[in-house]
XYZ file of C-alpha atoms in Angstrom:
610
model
C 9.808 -6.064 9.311
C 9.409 -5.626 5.718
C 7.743 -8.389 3.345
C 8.931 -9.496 0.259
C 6.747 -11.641 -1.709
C 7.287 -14.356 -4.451
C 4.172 -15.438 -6.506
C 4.152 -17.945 -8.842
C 1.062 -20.536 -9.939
C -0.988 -19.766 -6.605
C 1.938 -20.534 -4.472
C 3.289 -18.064 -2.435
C 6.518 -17.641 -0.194
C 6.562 -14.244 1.847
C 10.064 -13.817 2.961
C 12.168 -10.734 4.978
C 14.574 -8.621 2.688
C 16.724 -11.355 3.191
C 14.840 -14.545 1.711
C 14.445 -15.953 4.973
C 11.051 -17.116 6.540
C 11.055 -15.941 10.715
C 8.936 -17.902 12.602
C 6.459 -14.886 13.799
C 3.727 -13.088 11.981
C 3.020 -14.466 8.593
C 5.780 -15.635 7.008
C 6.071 -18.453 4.718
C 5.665 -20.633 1.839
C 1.894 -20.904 0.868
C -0.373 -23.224 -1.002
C -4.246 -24.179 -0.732
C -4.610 -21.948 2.026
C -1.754 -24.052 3.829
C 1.554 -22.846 5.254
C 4.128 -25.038 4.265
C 7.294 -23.564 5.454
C 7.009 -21.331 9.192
C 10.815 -20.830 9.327
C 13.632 -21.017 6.417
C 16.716 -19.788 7.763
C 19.936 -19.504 5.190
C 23.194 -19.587 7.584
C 27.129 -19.530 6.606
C 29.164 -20.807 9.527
C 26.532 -20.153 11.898
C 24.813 -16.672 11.046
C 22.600 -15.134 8.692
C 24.268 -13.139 5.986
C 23.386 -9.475 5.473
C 21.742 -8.222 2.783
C 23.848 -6.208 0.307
C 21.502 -6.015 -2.863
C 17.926 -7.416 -4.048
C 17.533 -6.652 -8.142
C 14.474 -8.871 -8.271
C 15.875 -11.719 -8.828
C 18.521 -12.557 -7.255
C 19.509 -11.365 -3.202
C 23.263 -10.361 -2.702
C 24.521 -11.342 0.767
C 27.624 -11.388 2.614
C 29.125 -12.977 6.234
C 28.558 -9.936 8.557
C 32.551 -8.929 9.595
C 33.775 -5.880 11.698
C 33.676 -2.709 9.874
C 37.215 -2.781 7.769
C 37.655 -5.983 7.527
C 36.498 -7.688 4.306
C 33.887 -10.848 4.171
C 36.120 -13.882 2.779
C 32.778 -14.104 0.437
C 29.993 -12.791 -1.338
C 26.579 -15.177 -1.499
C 23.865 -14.899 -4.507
C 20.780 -16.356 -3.338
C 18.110 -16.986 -6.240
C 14.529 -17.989 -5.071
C 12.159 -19.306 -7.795
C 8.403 -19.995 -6.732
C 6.237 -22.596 -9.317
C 3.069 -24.305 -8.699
C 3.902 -26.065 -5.508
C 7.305 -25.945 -4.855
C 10.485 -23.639 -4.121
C 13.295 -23.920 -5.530
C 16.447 -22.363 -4.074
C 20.011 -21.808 -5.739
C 23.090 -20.357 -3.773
C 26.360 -19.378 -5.375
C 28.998 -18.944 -2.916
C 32.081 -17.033 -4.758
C 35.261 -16.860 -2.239
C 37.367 -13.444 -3.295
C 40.125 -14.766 -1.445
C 43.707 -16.020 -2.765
C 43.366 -19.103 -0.186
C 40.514 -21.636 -0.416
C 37.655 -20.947 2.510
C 36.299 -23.594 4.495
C 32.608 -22.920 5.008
C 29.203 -24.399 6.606
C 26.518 -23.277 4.792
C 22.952 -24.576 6.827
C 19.008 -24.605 6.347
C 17.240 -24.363 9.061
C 13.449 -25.112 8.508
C 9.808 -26.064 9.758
C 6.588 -26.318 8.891
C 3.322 -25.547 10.814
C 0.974 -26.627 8.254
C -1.392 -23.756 9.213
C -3.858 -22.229 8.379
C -4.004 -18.977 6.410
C -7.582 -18.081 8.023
C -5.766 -18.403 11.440
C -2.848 -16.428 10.950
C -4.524 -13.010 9.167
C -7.817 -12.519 10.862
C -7.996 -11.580 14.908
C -10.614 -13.997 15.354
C -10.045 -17.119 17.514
C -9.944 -20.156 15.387
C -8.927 -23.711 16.307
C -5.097 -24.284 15.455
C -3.780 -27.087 14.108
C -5.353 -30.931 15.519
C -3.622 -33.332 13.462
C -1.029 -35.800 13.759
C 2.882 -34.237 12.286
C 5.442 -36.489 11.535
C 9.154 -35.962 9.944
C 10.843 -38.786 7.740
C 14.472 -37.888 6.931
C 15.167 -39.693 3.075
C 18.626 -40.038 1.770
C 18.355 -36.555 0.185
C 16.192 -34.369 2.788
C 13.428 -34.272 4.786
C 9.943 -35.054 4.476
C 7.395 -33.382 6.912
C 4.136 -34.310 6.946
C 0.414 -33.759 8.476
C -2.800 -35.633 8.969
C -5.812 -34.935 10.549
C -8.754 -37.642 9.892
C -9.317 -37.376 5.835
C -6.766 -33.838 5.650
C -3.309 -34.237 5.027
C -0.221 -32.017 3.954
C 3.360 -32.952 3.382
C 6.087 -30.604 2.345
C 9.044 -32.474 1.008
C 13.058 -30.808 1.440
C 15.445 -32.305 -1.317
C 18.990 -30.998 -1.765
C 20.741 -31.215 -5.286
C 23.447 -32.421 -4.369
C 23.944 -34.660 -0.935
C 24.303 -32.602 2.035
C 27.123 -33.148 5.052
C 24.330 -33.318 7.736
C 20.827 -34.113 7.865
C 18.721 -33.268 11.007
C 14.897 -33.087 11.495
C 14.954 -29.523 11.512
C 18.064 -28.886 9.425
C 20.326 -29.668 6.664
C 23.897 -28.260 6.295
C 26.763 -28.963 3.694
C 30.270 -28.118 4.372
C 32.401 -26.819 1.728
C 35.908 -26.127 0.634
C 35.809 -23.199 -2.167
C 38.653 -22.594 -3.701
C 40.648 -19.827 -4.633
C 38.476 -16.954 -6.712
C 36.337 -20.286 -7.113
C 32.959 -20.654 -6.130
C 30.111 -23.517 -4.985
C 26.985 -24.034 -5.847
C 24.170 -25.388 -3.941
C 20.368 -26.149 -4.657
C 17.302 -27.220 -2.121
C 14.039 -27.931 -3.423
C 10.670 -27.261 -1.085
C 7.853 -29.267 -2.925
C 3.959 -28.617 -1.215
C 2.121 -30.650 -3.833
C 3.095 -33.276 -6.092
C 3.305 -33.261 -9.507
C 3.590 -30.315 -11.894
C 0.448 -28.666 -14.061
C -0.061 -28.200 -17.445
C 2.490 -25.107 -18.826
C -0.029 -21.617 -18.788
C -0.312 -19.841 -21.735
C 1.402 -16.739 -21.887
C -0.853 -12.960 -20.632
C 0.187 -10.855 -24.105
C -1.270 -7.159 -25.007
C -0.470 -5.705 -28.044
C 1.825 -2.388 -27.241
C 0.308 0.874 -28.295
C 2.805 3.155 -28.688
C 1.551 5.127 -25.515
C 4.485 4.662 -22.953
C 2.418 5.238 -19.991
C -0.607 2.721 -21.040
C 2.235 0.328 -22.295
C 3.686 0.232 -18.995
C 0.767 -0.379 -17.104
C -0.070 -2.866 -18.883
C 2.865 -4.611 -19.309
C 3.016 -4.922 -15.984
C -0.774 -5.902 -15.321
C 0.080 -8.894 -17.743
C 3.225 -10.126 -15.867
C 1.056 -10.089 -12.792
C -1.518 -11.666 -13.774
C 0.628 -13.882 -15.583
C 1.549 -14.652 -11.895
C -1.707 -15.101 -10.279
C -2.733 -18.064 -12.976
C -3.718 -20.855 -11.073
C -4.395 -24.521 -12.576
C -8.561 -24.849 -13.269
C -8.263 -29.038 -12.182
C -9.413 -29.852 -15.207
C -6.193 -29.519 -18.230
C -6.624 -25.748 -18.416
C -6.095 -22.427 -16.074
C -8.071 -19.964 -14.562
C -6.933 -17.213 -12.069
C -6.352 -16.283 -8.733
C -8.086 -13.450 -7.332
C -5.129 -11.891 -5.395
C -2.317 -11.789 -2.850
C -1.510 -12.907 -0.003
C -4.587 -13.890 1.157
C -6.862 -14.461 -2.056
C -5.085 -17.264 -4.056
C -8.082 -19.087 -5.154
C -10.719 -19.141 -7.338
C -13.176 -16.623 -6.544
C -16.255 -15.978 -8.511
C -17.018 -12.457 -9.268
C -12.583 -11.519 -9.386
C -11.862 -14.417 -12.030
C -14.965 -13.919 -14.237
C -13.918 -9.918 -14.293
C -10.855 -10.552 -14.694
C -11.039 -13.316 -17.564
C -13.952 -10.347 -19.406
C -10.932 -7.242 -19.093
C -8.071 -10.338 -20.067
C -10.329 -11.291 -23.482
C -8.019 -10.053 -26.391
C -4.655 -10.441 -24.320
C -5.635 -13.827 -22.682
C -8.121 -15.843 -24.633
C -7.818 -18.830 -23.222
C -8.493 -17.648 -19.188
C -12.683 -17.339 -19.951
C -12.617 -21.359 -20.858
C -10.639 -22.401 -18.085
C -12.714 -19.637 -15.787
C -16.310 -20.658 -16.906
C -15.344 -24.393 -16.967
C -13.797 -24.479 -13.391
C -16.928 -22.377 -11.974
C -19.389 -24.676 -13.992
C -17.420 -27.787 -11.954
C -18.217 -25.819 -8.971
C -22.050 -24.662 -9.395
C -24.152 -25.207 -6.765
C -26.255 -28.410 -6.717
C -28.467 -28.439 -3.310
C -29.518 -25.694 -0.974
C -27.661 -25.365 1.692
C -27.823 -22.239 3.772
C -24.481 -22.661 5.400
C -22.593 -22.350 2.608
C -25.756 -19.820 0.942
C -25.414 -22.123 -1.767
C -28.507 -22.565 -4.253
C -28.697 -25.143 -7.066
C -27.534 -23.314 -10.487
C -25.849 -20.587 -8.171
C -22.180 -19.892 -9.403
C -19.388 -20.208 -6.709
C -17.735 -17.194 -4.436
C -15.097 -18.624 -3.486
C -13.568 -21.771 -2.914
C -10.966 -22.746 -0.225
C -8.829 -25.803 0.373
C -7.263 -25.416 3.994
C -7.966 -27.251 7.392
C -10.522 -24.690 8.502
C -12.388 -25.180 5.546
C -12.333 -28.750 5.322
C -13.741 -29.148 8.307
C -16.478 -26.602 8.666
C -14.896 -23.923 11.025
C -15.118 -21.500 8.069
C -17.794 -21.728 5.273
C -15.643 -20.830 2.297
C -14.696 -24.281 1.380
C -17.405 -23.602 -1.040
C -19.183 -20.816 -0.455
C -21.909 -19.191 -2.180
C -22.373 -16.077 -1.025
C -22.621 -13.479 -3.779
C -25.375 -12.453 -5.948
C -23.273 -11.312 -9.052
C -21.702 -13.957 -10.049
C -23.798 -16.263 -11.714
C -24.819 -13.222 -14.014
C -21.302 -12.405 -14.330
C -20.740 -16.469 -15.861
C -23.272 -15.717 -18.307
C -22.251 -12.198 -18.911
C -18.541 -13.748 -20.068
C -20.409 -16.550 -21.643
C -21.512 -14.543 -24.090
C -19.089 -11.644 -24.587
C -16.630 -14.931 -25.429
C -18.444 -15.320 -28.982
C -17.423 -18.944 -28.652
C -20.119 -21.729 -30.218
C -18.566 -24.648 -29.085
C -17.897 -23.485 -25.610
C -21.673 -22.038 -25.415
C -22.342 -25.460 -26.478
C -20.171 -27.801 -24.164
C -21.699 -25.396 -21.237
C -25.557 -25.217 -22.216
C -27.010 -27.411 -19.493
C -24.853 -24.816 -16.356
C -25.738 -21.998 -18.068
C -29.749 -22.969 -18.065
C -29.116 -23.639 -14.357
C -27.854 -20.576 -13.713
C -30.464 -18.233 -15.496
C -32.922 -20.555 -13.633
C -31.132 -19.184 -10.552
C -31.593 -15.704 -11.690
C -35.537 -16.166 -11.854
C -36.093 -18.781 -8.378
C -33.692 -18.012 -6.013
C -31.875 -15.033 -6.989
C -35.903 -13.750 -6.937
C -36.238 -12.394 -10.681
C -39.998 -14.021 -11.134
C -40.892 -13.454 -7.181
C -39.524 -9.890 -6.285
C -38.348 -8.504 -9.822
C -34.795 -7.673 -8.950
C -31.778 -10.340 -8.095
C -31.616 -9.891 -4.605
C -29.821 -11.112 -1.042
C -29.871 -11.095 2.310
C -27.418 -8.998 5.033
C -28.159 -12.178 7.626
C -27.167 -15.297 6.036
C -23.765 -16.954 6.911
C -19.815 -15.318 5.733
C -20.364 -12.062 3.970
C -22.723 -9.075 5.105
C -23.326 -7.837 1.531
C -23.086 -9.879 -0.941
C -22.299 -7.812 -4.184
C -18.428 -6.820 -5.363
C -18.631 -4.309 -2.010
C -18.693 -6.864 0.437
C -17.509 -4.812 3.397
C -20.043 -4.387 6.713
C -20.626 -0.677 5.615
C -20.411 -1.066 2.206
C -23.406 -0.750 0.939
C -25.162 2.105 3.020
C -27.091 5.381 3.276
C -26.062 8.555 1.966
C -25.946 9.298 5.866
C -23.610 6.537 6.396
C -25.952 4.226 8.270
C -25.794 0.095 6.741
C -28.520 -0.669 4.309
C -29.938 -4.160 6.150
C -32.341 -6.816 5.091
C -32.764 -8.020 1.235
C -31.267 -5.706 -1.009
C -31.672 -4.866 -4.631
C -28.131 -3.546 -5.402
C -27.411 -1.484 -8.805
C -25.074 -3.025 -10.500
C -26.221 -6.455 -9.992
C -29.147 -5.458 -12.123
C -27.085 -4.330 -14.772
C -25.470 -7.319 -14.463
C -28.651 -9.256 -14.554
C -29.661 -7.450 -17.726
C -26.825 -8.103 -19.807
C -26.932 -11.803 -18.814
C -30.138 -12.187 -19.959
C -29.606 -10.432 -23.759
C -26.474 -12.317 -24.033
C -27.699 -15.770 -23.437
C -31.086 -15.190 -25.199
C -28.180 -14.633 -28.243
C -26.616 -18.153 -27.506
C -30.139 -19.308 -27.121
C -31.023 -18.586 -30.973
C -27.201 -18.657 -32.382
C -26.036 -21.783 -30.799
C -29.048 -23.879 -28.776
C -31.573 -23.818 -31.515
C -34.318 -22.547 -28.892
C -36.117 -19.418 -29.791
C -38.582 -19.425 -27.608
C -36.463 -19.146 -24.463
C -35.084 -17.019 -26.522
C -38.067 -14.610 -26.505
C -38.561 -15.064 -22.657
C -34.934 -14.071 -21.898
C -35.234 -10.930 -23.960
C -38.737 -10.110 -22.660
C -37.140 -10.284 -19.200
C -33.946 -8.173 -20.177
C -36.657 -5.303 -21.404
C -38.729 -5.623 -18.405
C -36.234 -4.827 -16.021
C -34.702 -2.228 -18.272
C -38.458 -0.170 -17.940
C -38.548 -0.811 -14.321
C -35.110 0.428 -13.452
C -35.453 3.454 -13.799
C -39.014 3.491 -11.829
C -37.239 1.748 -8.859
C -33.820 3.372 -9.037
C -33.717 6.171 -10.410
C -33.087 9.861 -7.888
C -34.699 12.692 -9.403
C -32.963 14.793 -7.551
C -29.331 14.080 -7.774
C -30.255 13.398 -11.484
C -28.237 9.531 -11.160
C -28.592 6.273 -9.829
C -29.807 5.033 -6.593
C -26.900 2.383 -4.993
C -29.607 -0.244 -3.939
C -33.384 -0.772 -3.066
C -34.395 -2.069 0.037
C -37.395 -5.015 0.434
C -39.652 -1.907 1.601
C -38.912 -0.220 -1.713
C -36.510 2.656 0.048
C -33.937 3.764 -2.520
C -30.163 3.548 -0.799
C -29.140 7.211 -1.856
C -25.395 7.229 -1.789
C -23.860 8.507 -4.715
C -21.392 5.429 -5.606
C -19.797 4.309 -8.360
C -21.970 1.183 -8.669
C -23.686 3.887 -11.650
C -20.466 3.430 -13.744
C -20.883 -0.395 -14.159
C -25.068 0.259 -15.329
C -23.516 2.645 -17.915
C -20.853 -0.709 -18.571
C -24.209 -3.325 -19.348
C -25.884 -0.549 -21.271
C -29.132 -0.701 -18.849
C -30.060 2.883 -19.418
C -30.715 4.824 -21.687
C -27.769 7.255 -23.689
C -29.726 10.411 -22.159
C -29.554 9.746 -18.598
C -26.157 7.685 -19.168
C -25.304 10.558 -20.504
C -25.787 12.773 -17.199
C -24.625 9.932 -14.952
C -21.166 9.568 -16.792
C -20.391 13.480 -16.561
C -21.535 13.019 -12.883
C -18.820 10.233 -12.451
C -16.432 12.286 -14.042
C -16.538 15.284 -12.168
C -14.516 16.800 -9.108
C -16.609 14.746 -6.214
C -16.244 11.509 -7.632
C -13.274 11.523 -10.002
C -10.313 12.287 -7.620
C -7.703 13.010 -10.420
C -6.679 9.183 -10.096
C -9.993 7.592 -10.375
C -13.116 7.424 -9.337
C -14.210 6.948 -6.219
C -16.505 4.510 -4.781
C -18.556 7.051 -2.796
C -18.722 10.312 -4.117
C -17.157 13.372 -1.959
C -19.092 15.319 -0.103
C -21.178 12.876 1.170
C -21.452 12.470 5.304
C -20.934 8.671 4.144
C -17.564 9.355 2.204
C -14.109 8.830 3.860
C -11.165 8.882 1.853
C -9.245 5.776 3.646
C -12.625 3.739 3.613
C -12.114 0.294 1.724
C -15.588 0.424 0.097
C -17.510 3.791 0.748
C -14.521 6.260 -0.439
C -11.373 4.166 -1.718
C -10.625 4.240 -5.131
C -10.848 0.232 -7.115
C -8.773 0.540 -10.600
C -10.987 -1.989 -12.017
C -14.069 -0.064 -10.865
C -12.462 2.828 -12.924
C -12.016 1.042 -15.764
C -15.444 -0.371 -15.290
C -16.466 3.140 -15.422
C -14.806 4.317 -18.546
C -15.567 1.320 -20.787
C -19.192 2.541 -19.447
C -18.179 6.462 -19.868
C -17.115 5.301 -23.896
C -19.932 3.133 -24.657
C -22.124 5.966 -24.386
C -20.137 8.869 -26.397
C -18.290 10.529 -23.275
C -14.723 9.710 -25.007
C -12.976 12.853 -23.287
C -14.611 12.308 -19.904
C -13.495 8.371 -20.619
C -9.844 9.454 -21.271
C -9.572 11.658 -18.772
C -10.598 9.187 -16.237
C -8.240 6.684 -17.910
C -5.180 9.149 -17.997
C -5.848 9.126 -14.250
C -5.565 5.950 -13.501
C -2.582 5.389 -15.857
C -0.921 8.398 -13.689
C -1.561 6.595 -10.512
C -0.215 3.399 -12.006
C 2.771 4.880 -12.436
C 3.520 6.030 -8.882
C 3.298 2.582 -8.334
C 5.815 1.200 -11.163
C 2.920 0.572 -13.088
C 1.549 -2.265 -10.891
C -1.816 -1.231 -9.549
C -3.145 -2.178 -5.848
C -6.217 -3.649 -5.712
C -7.822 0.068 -3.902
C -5.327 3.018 -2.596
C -7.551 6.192 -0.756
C -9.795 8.601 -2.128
C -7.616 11.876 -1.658
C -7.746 13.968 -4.621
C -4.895 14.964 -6.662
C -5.658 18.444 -5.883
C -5.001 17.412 -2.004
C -1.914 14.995 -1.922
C 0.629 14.955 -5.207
C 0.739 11.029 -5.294
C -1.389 8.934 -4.722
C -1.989 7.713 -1.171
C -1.608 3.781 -0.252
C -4.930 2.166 1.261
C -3.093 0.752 4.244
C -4.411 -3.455 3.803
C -4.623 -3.345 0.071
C -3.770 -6.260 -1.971
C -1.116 -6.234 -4.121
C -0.870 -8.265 -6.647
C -4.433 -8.281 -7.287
C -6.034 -9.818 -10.244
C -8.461 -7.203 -11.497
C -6.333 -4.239 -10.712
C -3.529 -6.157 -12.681
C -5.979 -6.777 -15.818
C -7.708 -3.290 -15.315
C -4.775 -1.958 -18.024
C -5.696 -4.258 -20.098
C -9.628 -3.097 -20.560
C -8.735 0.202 -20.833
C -6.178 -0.533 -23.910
C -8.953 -2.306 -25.257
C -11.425 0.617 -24.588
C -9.179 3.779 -25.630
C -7.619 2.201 -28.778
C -11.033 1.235 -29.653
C -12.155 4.971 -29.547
C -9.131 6.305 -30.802
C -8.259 5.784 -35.038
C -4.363 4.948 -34.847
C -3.369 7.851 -36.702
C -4.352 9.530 -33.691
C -3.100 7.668 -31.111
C -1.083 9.703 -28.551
C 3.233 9.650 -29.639
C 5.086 7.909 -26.845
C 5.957 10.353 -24.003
């Protein structure tokens, strides 16, 4: 049964072609984690209308009749999806010389469940509470409690309806004569309504291709902003599954958004700075100073049967706070966020393990996530031979991170603190780990970039594209950035779309793999913002031109990974078969490479529209 998906202020309503919500699979109206609707069923006169047209906006229906004999009506249904609530408008037009007498029903429910339950294959407890149904003058309210959790979804009809049930409301209608009705119903999953976001706007180039890309990549992520709790807005990492904060995917996101969304790095840093971690606690992996994974609101999370109510468990995202910190140029935001941004460079040197083992490291053993960096997947991090890298691990990029971190807050430090000597220590660091990286990572002979370092000091030689994000931070050198970038850009990594994250060729590569052969748009456009910060502007536009190409097989909106084939294999690009979609980094990866090519290219020479 095909989806269709409505996205709107982290609320989500995943419908069939026909707007309705079955009560199988997973369905339904979405906030916090929580399913709010488990069955919406539109009816006239007692059965579901059949679809005639979907433009985006608005679903054309019609009464199913025997073939030659015309439906006495046509119905528009219009969804709408806003933070918390769904509205729904239908326009019944009767094309008939004689008024029509028609039922038009709802049929409804909620299961309040949660979204861990229904998309993984692991057994988790269902739903324990107490539900309860209220019918007001206007609708129905259904509600949930368990202990200290509880969820209501509220049905209200614009205008009174004939019949009100627990599980129902219907109006009957007399339309007249080339007339029409109008009906609206109202599905509210939180109360009260957020502060207005600020609108996702990049600057058209003139290029039609990058202009449609990112175009779209701004209405998405327009879509995926999410309220940060405290008067501003930060942003979802993706859907269906991801519409929370998460660490690493909103402080990426908010770094490619900079010029086209301002505003998302204030709302971003001040909603993870809420959110830092205070105490140790290794159930969660969280560390005090430690910036937040990921942070979940349903059932399963409030009571412990998950750990991502707030978890912890990533080693790149407290650099990445800093890293955005800083790349924001703002004073008075450096300054309203001094005291989490000491905590979390005193992370980076206690228990991310700076001062004790030299590199930011974690462990493959603690609770949620295997690996901890942006390729999180069981085999992601592995071998050139394939086999799992296990134990602590030292992973590239997370260094890189690391090293940029500590140059841009030893700037804040002088600019904006008044405090040269930590200053001097944060700098002294930054250098230190620049000389030893390429001691500890680099392989002589593949001439590039180990992926990780094991506790035992045993590089992790896959080829990955972990190297384009140490060319990003400027960690090495332009010489052997130099020979890494043309390395990325060539025929084993680059696959004519982008680049992918294990290089071909490799017994560990495999073209439909999520992490060790997929291709990530914003880990290509990590890679050329990395490939143009060190002179490789043709290699950087080719690689861009790529992923614009791919974008528009896919009407410019980018999944968050489709497969590693090569162009040269397969003329489109191929789907990854459980990519995300929207996704928040894929949707502002356009965005960073506007920035990046029309910052390498005068605008005299900008390519003509095509």
């Amino acid at each position: 049964m095909t989806v269709r998906e409505l996205l709107g202020e982290g609320t989500l309503l995943r419908t069939d072609t026909s707007g309705d919500v079955p009560d199988t699979d997973t369905y339904g109206l979405f906030l916090d984690d929580t399913r709010h609707l488990s069955h919406w069923e539109l009816t006239v006169d007692g059965t579901r209308p059949r679809l005639l047209a979907d433009d985006g906006d608005e679903l054309v229906l019609a009464p199913w009749t025997r073939r030659g004999t015309d439906p006495p009506c046509t119905v528009f249904r219009r969804q709408t999806v806003r933070y918390g609530r769904l509205t729904e408008r239908v326009r019944i037009v009767n094309h008939r010389a004689e008024p029509v007498r028609l039922t038009v029903s709802y049929r409804f429910a909620a299961d309040f469940a949660d979204q861990f339950a229904l998309r993984t294959d692991r057994d988790h407890p269902g739903p324990a509470g107490v539900r309860g149904v209220r019918r007001t003058g206007d609708g129905v309210r259904l509600t949930y409690r368990r202990a200290d959790f509880h969820r209501a979804t509220t049905l209200r009809a614009g205008c009174p309806p004939s019949e009100v049930h627990d599980a129902g409301l219907s109006w009957t209608s007399e339309v007249p004569p080339r007339g029409e009705v109008t009906m609206t119903v109202e599905v509210r999953a939180a109360t009260g309504v957020p502060p207005a976001a600020p609108a996702v706007v990049a600057e058209p180039t003139g290029d039609a291709l990058l202009d449609g890309a990112v175009a779209r990549g701004a209405a998405d992520l327009s879509a995926l902003v999410i309220p940060d709790g405290a008067g501003g807005h930060t942003v979802a990492a993706g859907s269906p599954w991801f519409l929370t904060l998460f660490g690493r995917d909103s402080l990426l996101t908010a770094t490619f958004a900079r010029t086209a969304a301002p505003w998302l790095a204030a709302g971003t840093l001040r909603a993870l700075a809420a959110t830092q971690g205070r105490t140790v606690d290794p159930s969660r992996v969280e560390e005090p100073g430690k910036i937040l994974h990921e942070r979940r609101r349903g059932e399963l999370s409030h009571f412990g049967h998950v750990p991502y109510g707030r978890y912890y468990g990533t080693v790149d995202a407290t650099p990445l706070f800093l890293m955005l910190l800083a790349e924001t140029g703002d004073d008075a935001l450096a300054a309203e966020l001094e005291t989490p941004a000491r905590a979390a460079v005193t992370w980076m040197f206690d228990h991310g393990g700076l001062d004790r083992r030299g590199w930011l490291v974690y462990r493959t053993d603690g609770a949620g996530l295997v690996h901890q960096c942006w390729k999180d997947s069981a085999r992601g991090i592995c071998f050139r031979s394939g086999e799992p890298a296990h134990g602590r691990l030292a992973v590239a990029e997370v260094q890189a991170y690391a090293y940029a971190a500590l140059r841009g807050t030893a700037g804040i430090a002088r600019r904006v603190w008044g405090d040269p000597a930590y200053a001097d220590r944060l700098d002294g660091a930054a250098t230190d780990l620049r000389d030893r990286f390429v001691r500890d990572f680099w392989l002589d002979r593949d001439d590039f970039v180990a992926l990780a370092r094991t506790e035992d000091g045993r590089q992790v030689d896959a080829l990955a594209s972990n190297a384009g994000h140490v060319l990003w931070t400027g960690l090495l050198d332009d010489d052997r950035a130099t020979r890494v970038g043309r390395r990325l850009a060539g025929p084993d990594f680059f696959s004519g779309w982008g680049i992918r994250t294990v290089a071909a060729g490799q017994p560990a590569y495999h073209p439909l793999s999520y992490h060790t052969g997929g291709v990530w748009p914003h880990d290509t456009a990590i890679t050329v913002a990395g490939l143009a910060r060190h002179g490789l502007h043709a290699e950087a536009d080719t690689v861009a031109r790529g992923l614009l190409a791919a974008a528009a097989h896919h009407r410019y909106r980018l999944p968050e990974v489709f497969a590693g084939f090569g162009r040269d294999e397969h003329p489109v690009p191929v789907p990854y078969p459980h990519a995300c979609s929207v996704q928040a980094w894929a949707a502002a990866a356009p965005l960073l490479l506007s920035r990046v090519l029309r910052a390498a290219t005068p605008p005299g020479r900008r390519p003509a529209p095509h």
